[in-house]
Coordinates of C-alpha atoms in Angstrom, one line a residue:
M1097 CA -136.0 164.7 150.1
K1098 CA -136.6 169.1 148.5
Q1099 CA -133.2 169.4 150.4
F1100 CA -131.5 166.5 148.3
L1101 CA -133.6 167.1 144.9
L1102 CA -131.6 170.9 145.2
K1103 CA -127.9 169.4 146.0
N1104 CA -128.2 166.5 143.1
K1105 CA -130.5 169.1 140.7
I1106 CA -126.6 168.7 138.3
L1107 CA -126.2 165.4 138.7
F1108 CA -130.3 165.4 137.6
I1109 CA -130.2 167.3 134.6
I1110 CA -127.0 165.3 133.1
I1111 CA -128.3 161.9 134.5
V1112 CA -132.3 162.4 132.7
P1113 CA -132.1 162.8 129.3
I1114 CA -129.7 160.6 128.8
S1115 CA -131.9 158.0 130.9
L1116 CA -134.4 159.2 128.4
F1117 CA -131.7 159.1 125.6
L1118 CA -131.1 155.4 125.8
I1119 CA -135.2 154.1 126.6
A1120 CA -136.1 155.5 123.4
A1121 CA -133.4 154.9 121.4
G1122 CA -134.4 150.7 122.7
F1123 CA -137.5 151.3 120.9
I1124 CA -136.7 153.0 117.7
E1125 CA -135.8 150.9 114.7
I1126 CA -133.5 151.0 112.2
D1127 CA -132.3 150.1 108.7
Y1128 CA -129.5 148.0 110.1
D1129 CA -128.6 144.5 110.3
I1130 CA -125.5 143.2 113.2
T1131 CA -124.1 140.2 113.0
T1132 CA -122.1 138.9 115.7
P1133 CA -120.2 135.2 116.9
A1134 CA -122.3 132.4 117.5
Y1135 CA -122.2 128.5 118.0
L1136 CA -120.0 125.3 116.2
T1137 CA -122.0 123.1 115.4
Q1138 CA -120.8 119.0 115.0
V1139 CA -121.3 117.7 111.7
Q1140 CA -121.5 114.3 112.8
S1141 CA -124.9 115.3 115.8
V1142 CA -127.1 116.4 112.0
I1143 CA -125.6 113.4 109.6
E1144 CA -125.1 110.3 110.5
I1145 CA -123.5 107.7 108.8
E1146 CA -124.1 104.0 108.6
N1147 CA -120.9 101.8 109.6
A1148 CA -119.1 105.0 109.7
Y1149 CA -115.0 104.9 109.9
Q1150 CA -114.7 106.6 114.1
Q1151 CA -112.4 110.5 114.7
E1152 CA -110.6 111.4 116.9
G1153 CA -111.5 114.8 116.8
T1154 CA -114.3 116.9 114.5
F1155 CA -115.4 119.2 112.1
N1156 CA -118.0 121.7 112.7
T1157 CA -119.8 124.3 111.2
T1158 CA -119.4 128.2 112.2
S1159 CA -122.4 130.5 112.2
V1160 CA -123.5 133.9 113.5
F1161 CA -126.8 135.7 115.8
V1162 CA -128.1 138.2 113.3
N1163 CA -130.6 140.6 114.6
E1164 CA -132.4 142.1 111.2
H1165 CA -133.3 145.7 111.6
C1166 CA -132.0 146.3 115.3
S1167 CA -132.5 149.5 117.4
L1168 CA -131.1 152.5 117.5
L1169 CA -129.1 151.2 121.2
E1170 CA -127.9 148.4 119.9
Y1171 CA -126.6 149.3 117.0
L1172 CA -124.7 152.2 118.7
F1173 CA -123.2 149.0 121.3
A1174 CA -122.3 147.1 118.2
H1175 CA -120.3 149.2 117.4
L1176 CA -117.8 148.9 120.6
N1177 CA -117.9 145.0 120.1
K1178 CA -115.5 144.4 117.5
A1179 CA -116.5 140.4 116.2
A1180 CA -119.1 142.5 114.7
I1181 CA -120.2 143.7 112.0
I1182 CA -123.0 146.1 111.5
E1183 CA -124.5 146.3 107.3
K1184 CA -127.0 148.8 106.3
S1185 CA -130.2 146.1 105.8
N1186 CA -131.8 145.0 102.5
E1187 CA -134.8 146.9 101.5
Y1188 CA -135.7 144.2 98.4
I1189 CA -135.4 140.8 100.2
D1190 CA -138.9 140.1 102.1
G1191 CA -137.4 139.2 105.6
T1192 CA -140.3 138.6 107.8
S1193 CA -139.8 135.9 110.3
I1194 CA -141.8 133.1 108.3
R1195 CA -140.2 133.3 105.2
N1196 CA -136.1 134.1 106.9
S1197 CA -137.2 130.5 108.7
Q1198 CA -138.9 128.6 105.4
S1199 CA -135.8 129.8 103.1
G1200 CA -132.9 128.5 106.2
T1201 CA -134.4 125.4 105.8
I1202 CA -135.0 124.6 102.4
Q1203 CA -131.4 126.7 101.7
K1204 CA -129.5 123.9 104.5
E1205 CA -131.6 121.0 103.1
N1206 CA -130.6 121.9 100.1
S1207 CA -127.1 122.6 101.2
I1208 CA -126.6 119.1 103.2
T1209 CA -127.6 117.4 99.4
N1210 CA -125.1 118.9 97.8
A1211 CA -123.1 118.0 100.5
I1212 CA -124.1 113.8 100.6
I1213 CA -123.4 113.9 96.3
T1214 CA -119.8 115.2 97.0
S1215 CA -118.8 113.2 99.7
F1216 CA -120.0 109.9 98.2
K1217 CA -118.6 110.8 95.0
A1218 CA -115.0 111.7 96.1
A1219 CA -115.1 108.5 98.3
G1220 CA -116.0 106.2 95.7
M1221 CA -119.4 105.9 97.4
E1222 CA -122.4 104.2 95.4
V1223 CA -124.8 107.5 95.1
S1224 CA -127.6 107.8 93.0
Y1225 CA -129.6 111.1 92.6
N1226 CA -132.2 113.4 89.9
Y1227 CA -132.5 116.4 88.5
E1228 CA -135.4 117.9 89.5
G1229 CA -134.7 121.9 88.3
V1230 CA -134.1 125.0 90.9
I1231 CA -135.6 125.4 93.4
I1232 CA -136.7 129.5 95.2
H1233 CA -135.3 129.7 98.5
T1234 CA -135.8 133.2 99.1
L1235 CA -138.5 135.8 97.2
A1236 CA -137.5 139.8 97.1
T1237 CA -140.6 142.5 98.0
Y1238 CA -141.8 142.5 94.9
A1239 CA -142.0 138.9 93.6
P1240 CA -144.7 137.7 91.8
E1241 CA -147.8 137.3 94.2
N1242 CA -147.5 132.8 92.6
L1243 CA -144.4 132.3 94.0
N1244 CA -143.2 130.4 97.0
V1245 CA -140.4 130.2 98.6
G1246 CA -139.6 125.6 98.5
D1247 CA -141.7 125.9 95.2
I1248 CA -139.1 123.9 92.0
I1249 CA -139.0 125.5 88.5
S1250 CA -138.6 122.4 86.1
K1251 CA -139.2 124.0 82.5
I1252 CA -139.8 127.6 81.2
G1253 CA -141.8 128.7 78.3
G1254 CA -142.2 124.9 78.4
I1255 CA -138.6 124.1 77.7
S1256 CA -136.8 122.0 80.0
F1257 CA -133.0 122.5 81.5
S1258 CA -130.3 120.4 83.0
N1259 CA -128.5 123.1 84.7
L1260 CA -128.1 126.1 86.5
D1261 CA -126.3 127.7 84.1
E1262 CA -128.9 126.2 80.7
F1263 CA -131.7 127.7 83.8
I1264 CA -130.2 131.3 83.9
A1265 CA -129.4 130.9 79.8
L1266 CA -132.9 129.8 79.7
F1267 CA -134.8 131.9 81.1
D1268 CA -132.1 135.5 80.2
E1269 CA -133.1 134.5 76.8
L1270 CA -137.2 133.8 77.1
S1271 CA -138.2 136.7 79.2
V1272 CA -136.8 139.1 76.6
S1273 CA -138.3 137.3 73.9
P1274 CA -141.7 138.5 71.9
E1275 CA -143.6 136.0 73.0
Y1276 CA -143.8 136.9 76.3
W1277 CA -141.8 140.1 76.7
N1278 CA -143.8 143.5 76.4
E1279 CA -141.1 146.1 76.1
D1280 CA -143.7 150.0 75.8
T1281 CA -144.9 148.0 78.9
K1282 CA -142.1 146.8 81.4
Q1283 CA -144.5 143.4 82.0
C1284 CA -143.5 140.2 80.9
N1285 CA -145.8 137.3 81.5
L1286 CA -143.9 134.0 81.6
P1287 CA -145.2 130.4 81.8
L1288 CA -143.7 128.7 84.5
T1289 CA -143.8 124.7 85.1
I1290 CA -143.8 124.9 89.2
N1291 CA -144.4 121.6 90.9
G1292 CA -145.0 119.7 88.1
E1293 CA -147.5 122.3 86.7
E1294 CA -147.7 125.0 84.7
I1295 CA -148.4 128.5 86.0
T1296 CA -148.1 132.4 84.4
V1297 CA -145.6 134.8 86.4
T1298 CA -145.9 137.8 85.8
N1299 CA -142.4 140.6 87.1
L1300 CA -143.8 143.4 89.1
A1301 CA -140.4 145.2 88.9
Y1302 CA -137.8 146.0 85.8
G1303 CA -134.0 146.7 86.1
Q1304 CA -131.7 147.9 83.7
T1305 CA -128.1 146.6 82.6
K1306 CA -125.0 147.1 82.1
E1307 CA -125.5 148.2 78.2
G1308 CA -128.7 149.8 79.0
K1309 CA -131.4 147.6 78.2
I1310 CA -134.7 147.1 80.3
I1311 CA -134.5 144.1 81.2
P1312 CA -138.1 141.9 83.6
L1313 CA -137.7 141.4 87.4
F1314 CA -139.9 138.5 89.1
G1315 CA -137.4 139.3 93.0
F1316 CA -136.3 135.4 93.3
Y1317 CA -133.6 133.7 94.2
Y1318 CA -132.7 130.0 93.0
Y1319 CA -130.4 127.3 93.8
D1320 CA -130.1 123.0 91.5
S1321 CA -132.1 121.6 93.0
Y1322 CA -130.9 116.9 93.2
E1323 CA -133.2 114.4 94.6
I1324 CA -131.2 111.9 96.3
D1325 CA -132.4 107.8 95.8
T1326 CA -132.0 106.7 99.0
E1327 CA -132.4 103.2 97.9
N1328 CA -129.3 103.5 95.4
T1329 CA -127.5 105.0 97.6
N1330 CA -124.8 102.8 99.4
P1331 CA -123.6 103.5 102.6
Q1332 CA -127.2 104.5 104.2
Y1333 CA -127.2 108.2 106.2
T1334 CA -129.4 109.8 108.8
I1335 CA -130.3 113.3 108.2
N1336 CA -131.0 114.9 112.7
K1337 CA -133.1 118.2 112.9
T1338 CA -131.5 121.4 114.7
N1339 CA -132.0 124.6 114.5
S1340 CA -129.2 126.1 112.5
G1341 CA -130.4 127.1 108.6
G1342 CA -129.0 128.3 105.5
P1343 CA -125.7 126.9 103.0
S1344 CA -122.5 128.1 104.1
G1345 CA -122.5 124.5 106.0
G1346 CA -121.7 122.7 103.6
L1347 CA -118.0 122.9 103.1
M1348 CA -117.4 121.3 106.6
S1349 CA -121.2 119.2 106.3
A1350 CA -118.8 117.1 103.3
L1351 CA -115.7 116.8 104.8
S1352 CA -117.7 115.5 107.9
I1353 CA -119.9 113.2 105.6
Y1354 CA -116.5 112.1 103.2
N1355 CA -114.1 111.5 106.7
S1356 CA -116.8 109.2 108.2
L1357 CA -116.9 107.2 104.5
V1358 CA -112.9 106.7 104.6
E1359 CA -110.2 104.9 106.7
Q1360 CA -108.5 107.3 107.4
D1361 CA -109.6 109.8 110.0
L1362 CA -108.6 113.3 108.7
T1363 CA -109.2 115.1 112.3
H1364 CA -105.8 113.8 114.2
G1365 CA -107.5 114.3 116.9
L1366 CA -108.6 118.7 115.8
K1367 CA -111.7 121.0 116.6
I1368 CA -111.9 121.7 112.5
A1369 CA -114.3 123.9 111.9
G1370 CA -115.2 126.6 108.5
T1371 CA -118.0 127.2 105.8
G1372 CA -118.1 128.1 103.1
T1373 CA -120.9 126.2 100.4
I1374 CA -120.7 123.0 98.1
D1375 CA -122.4 122.2 95.0
I1376 CA -122.5 118.2 93.4
N1377 CA -118.7 118.6 92.1
G1378 CA -117.0 119.2 95.1
N1379 CA -116.9 124.0 94.1
V1380 CA -117.2 125.8 97.5
G1381 CA -118.7 129.1 96.9
Q1382 CA -118.8 132.2 99.1
I1383 CA -121.2 132.9 102.2
G1384 CA -122.4 136.0 104.2
G1385 CA -121.1 136.7 108.0
M1386 CA -117.4 135.3 107.6
Y1387 CA -115.5 138.5 109.5
S1388 CA -118.2 137.5 112.8
K1389 CA -117.1 133.4 112.0
I1390 CA -113.7 133.9 112.7
Y1391 CA -114.2 135.1 115.8
T1392 CA -116.6 132.5 116.6
A1393 CA -113.9 130.2 115.6
Y1394 CA -111.9 131.6 117.8
Y1395 CA -113.8 132.3 120.7
L1396 CA -114.9 128.2 121.2
G1397 CA -111.1 127.1 120.5
A1398 CA -111.3 125.9 116.4
D1399 CA -107.8 124.8 115.5
V1400 CA -108.0 125.0 111.7
F1401 CA -110.2 127.1 109.4
F1402 CA -111.4 126.4 105.9
V1403 CA -112.2 130.1 104.2
P1404 CA -113.4 130.3 100.4
G1405 CA -111.1 131.2 99.5
K1406 CA -109.0 133.7 96.6
I1407 CA -109.5 131.8 92.2
S1408 CA -106.7 132.9 91.5
D1409 CA -103.9 135.4 92.4
D1410 CA -105.1 137.5 90.3
I1411 CA -108.9 137.0 91.4
T1412 CA -109.7 137.3 95.3
T1413 CA -113.6 137.0 97.0
D1414 CA -114.6 139.5 100.1
N1415 CA -114.4 136.4 101.7
Y1416 CA -110.7 135.7 101.8
H1417 CA -110.2 139.6 102.2
E1418 CA -113.3 139.2 105.2
A1419 CA -111.0 136.3 106.7
L1420 CA -107.9 138.6 107.1
K1421 CA -109.1 141.6 108.4
A1422 CA -111.1 139.7 111.4
Y1423 CA -107.3 137.3 111.6
E1424 CA -105.4 140.4 112.0
S1425 CA -107.7 142.4 114.7
L1426 CA -107.3 139.0 116.8
G1427 CA -103.0 139.0 116.6
N1428 CA -102.8 136.6 113.6
P1429 CA -103.6 134.3 116.3
E1430 CA -101.1 130.8 115.7
S1431 CA -103.8 128.5 117.9
L1432 CA -106.4 128.7 114.6
K1433 CA -104.8 127.9 111.5
L1434 CA -106.5 130.0 108.2
V1435 CA -107.0 127.7 105.5
F1436 CA -108.0 129.2 101.5
V1437 CA -109.8 126.7 99.4
Y1438 CA -111.8 127.0 96.9
T1439 CA -113.0 122.6 96.2
L1440 CA -113.8 120.1 99.1
Q1441 CA -110.3 118.5 96.9
D1442 CA -108.3 121.3 98.0
A1443 CA -109.7 120.4 101.7
I1444 CA -109.2 116.5 101.3
D1445 CA -106.0 118.0 100.9
Y1446 CA -104.8 119.8 103.1
L1447 CA -105.9 117.5 105.8
T1448 CA -104.2 114.5 104.2
T1449 CA -101.1 116.3 104.4
L1450 CA -101.4 117.3 107.7
G1451 CA -101.5 113.5 109.4
E1452 CA -97.9 113.8 108.1
Q1453 CA -97.0 116.2 109.8
D1454 CA -96.5 117.5 113.6
V1455 CA -99.9 118.7 115.0

């Protein structure tokens, strides 16, 4: 044994330090997140429409895996994966596993509700719904303790609002009004009606606008929240539980529902994937993880991939550039068609026209 060690001394001098480093690197957590391709989920398995028209192809939402606060070893290996996104962790988001699960569920449920409303309207079907207020889907680490993910805010200072824009304008106005905001202490005690009960919330942080004005920060992120009156909505539908979360399946959910409600099959026998949020007016919004989602679609054989597109010839978006970058890194594959859309109607129009071509 001693003779063996002496003969392989140099080899051990090289291997042992490397092995110790790799072992240690596997336990060292760093402030980076890694996003990698995951899977496609057929929307019909999530939302089933009563007496739906049949389709030959499929509509699919696109998922990615996100490894938050990865290890040093994972960080190093991620640089060898051309499909991975490596980003600095957001230190201000409350990213515990419980919070992530709650946030993902809220965002997905909100996305499905919006998809049902906008697709039913696009198909000319009966849909009845009520505005509830804004729903908190994510909290920052500095958010007040009496705010929770899933809370619905319906009034500010006793004043109602009817949409997100009105909420933002009212919040911006009242949060710095002398009635609630103390500029000397940098504290705002703002009465919010949450889940039907008025609660005073106090900011634990403050920031500065581009103009240099000091403002209170409450650290919550929100969406418009709607409740569908199912008794006055036809046809009826069933929402099945899945393990996925987040808002990015909104566009594809809306397309699948719309296709179930109209006689013409817009799938043309293709595997259609995509991503993007949706609101009740059919507007498609930006999402995260776009670069890796293009790889997911390509690896799993999607024929068409819908991307939240550029707003105009002069205004482009991060999603637009990320999608093109990933597509080019794949060699601009002819098997996958990238389609940039800004609304649900854009996607419907594309698929309708596609039916007039050789597919």
